[in-house]
CSV table of C-alpha atoms in Angstrom, one decimal:
chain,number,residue,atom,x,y,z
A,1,UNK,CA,83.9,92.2,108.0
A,2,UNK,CA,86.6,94.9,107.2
A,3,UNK,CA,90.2,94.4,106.0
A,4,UNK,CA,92.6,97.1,107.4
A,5,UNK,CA,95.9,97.2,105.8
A,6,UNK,CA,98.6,99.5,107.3
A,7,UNK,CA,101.5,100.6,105.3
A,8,UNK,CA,104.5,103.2,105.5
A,9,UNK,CA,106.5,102.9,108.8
A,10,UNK,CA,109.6,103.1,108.9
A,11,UNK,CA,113.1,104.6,110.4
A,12,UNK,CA,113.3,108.1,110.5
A,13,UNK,CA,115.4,110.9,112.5
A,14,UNK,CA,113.5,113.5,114.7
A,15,UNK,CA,112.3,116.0,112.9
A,16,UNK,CA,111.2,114.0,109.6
A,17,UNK,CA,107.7,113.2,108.2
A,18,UNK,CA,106.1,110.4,107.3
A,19,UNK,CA,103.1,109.2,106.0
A,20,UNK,CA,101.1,106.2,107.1
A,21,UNK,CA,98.6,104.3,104.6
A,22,UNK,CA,95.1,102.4,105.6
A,23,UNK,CA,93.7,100.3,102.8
A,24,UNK,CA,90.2,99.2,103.6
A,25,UNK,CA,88.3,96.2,102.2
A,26,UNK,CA,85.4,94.4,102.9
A,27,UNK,CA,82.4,95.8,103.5
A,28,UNK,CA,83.0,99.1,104.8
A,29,UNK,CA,79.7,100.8,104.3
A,30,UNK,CA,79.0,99.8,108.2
A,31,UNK,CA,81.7,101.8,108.8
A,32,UNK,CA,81.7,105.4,110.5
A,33,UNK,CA,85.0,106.2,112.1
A,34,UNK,CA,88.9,105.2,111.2
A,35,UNK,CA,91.2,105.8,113.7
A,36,UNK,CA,94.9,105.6,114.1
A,37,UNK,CA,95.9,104.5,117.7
A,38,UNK,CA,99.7,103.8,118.7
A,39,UNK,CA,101.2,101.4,121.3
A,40,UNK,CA,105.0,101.6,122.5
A,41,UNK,CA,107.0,98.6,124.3
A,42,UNK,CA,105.7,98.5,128.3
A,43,UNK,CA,103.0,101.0,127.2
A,44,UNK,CA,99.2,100.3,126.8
A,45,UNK,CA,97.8,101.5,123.3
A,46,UNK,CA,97.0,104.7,123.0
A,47,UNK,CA,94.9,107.0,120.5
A,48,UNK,CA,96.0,109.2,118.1
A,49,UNK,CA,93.8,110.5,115.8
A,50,UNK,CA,90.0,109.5,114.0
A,51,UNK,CA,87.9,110.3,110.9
A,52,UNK,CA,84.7,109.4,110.0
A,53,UNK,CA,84.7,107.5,107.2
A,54,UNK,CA,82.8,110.5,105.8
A,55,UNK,CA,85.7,112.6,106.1
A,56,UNK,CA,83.5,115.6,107.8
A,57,UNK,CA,85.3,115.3,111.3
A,58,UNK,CA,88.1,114.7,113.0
A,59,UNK,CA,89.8,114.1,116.1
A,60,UNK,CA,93.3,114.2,117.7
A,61,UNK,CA,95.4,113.4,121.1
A,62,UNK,CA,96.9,116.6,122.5
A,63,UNK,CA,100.5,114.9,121.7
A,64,UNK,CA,100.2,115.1,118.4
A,65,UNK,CA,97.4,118.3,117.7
A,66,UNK,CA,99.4,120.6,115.0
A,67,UNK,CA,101.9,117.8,113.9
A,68,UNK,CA,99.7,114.7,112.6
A,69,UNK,CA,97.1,115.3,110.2
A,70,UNK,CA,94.6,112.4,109.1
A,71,UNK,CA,92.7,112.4,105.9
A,72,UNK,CA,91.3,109.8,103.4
A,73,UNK,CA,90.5,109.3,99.7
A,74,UNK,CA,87.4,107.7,99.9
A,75,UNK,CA,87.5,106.4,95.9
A,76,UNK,CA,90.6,104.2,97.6
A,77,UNK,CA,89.5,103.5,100.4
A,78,UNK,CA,92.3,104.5,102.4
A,79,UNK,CA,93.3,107.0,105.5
A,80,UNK,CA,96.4,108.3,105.6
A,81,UNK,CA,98.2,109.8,108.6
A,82,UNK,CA,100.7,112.5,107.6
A,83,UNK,CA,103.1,112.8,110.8
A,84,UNK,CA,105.4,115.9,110.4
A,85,UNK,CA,107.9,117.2,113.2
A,86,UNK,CA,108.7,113.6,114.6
A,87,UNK,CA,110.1,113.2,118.1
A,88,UNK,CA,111.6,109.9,119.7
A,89,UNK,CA,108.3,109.7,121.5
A,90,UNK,CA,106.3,109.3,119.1
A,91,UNK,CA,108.1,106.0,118.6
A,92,UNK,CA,105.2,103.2,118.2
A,93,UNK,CA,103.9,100.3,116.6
A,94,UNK,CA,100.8,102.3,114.9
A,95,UNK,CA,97.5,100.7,114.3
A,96,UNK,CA,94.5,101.4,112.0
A,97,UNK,CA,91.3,100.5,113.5
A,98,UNK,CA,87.9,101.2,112.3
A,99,UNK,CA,84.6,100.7,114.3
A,100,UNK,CA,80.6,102.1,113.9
A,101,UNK,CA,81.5,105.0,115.8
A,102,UNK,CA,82.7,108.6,114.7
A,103,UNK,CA,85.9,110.1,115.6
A,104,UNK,CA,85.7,107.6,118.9
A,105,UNK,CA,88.8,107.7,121.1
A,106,UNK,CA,88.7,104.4,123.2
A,107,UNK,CA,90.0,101.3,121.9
A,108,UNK,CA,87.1,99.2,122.9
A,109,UNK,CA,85.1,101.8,120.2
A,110,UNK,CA,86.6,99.9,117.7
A,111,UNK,CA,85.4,96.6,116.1
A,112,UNK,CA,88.5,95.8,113.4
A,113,UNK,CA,92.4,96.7,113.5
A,114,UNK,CA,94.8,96.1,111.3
A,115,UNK,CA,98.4,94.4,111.8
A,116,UNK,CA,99.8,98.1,112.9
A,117,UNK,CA,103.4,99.1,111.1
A,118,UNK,CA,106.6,100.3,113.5
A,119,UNK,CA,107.6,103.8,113.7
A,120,UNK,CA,110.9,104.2,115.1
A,121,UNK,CA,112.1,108.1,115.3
A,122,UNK,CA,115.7,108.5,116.7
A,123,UNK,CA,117.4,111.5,117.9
């Protein structure tokens, strides 16, 4: 089993960044991807970025390519999603997932999610 912990949403105005934390616990060494997917109200959850746990690849959406960056710290066991030039659509209720797949982009690739934390840009 692995533990995903999100952390870091929050209120913001476009044009702000913000960061987003994944602490992971458990036994991670069966996993090989972390991804960061995003679901709005009336919308069906959507993918947003990956890593293997490696850190060697990644992988973004097109919405998001040369504004979000993911990385991760593997002595803390935790991804981070940097998201820089916010716009109202990028509202959300993000999610961290992590599954035995790299840099997958479907949600059924993914085996555990966390409890996702809002992100509410406004004009």
């Amino acid at each position: 089993q692995v533990q995903l912990a999100e952390s870091g949403g929050g209120l913001v105005q476009a044009g702000d960044s913000l960061r987003l934390s994944c602490a992971a616990s458990g036994r991670t060494g069966s996993t090989y991807g972390v991804g960061w997917f995003r679901q709005a109200p009336g919308k069906e959850r959507e993918f947003v970025a990956a890593i293997t746990w490696t850190g060697g690849n990644t992988n973004y959406a097109d919405s998001v390519k040369g504004r979000f960056t993911i990385s991760r710290d593997f002595a803390k066991s935790t991804v981070y999603l940097q998201m820089n030039s916010l716009k109202p659509e990028d509202t959300a209720v993000y999610y961290c997932t992590a599954g035995p797949l790299n840099i997958a982009t479907r949600v059924a690739d993914y085996k555990y999610w966390g409890q996702g934390t809002q992100v509410t840009v406004s004009l």
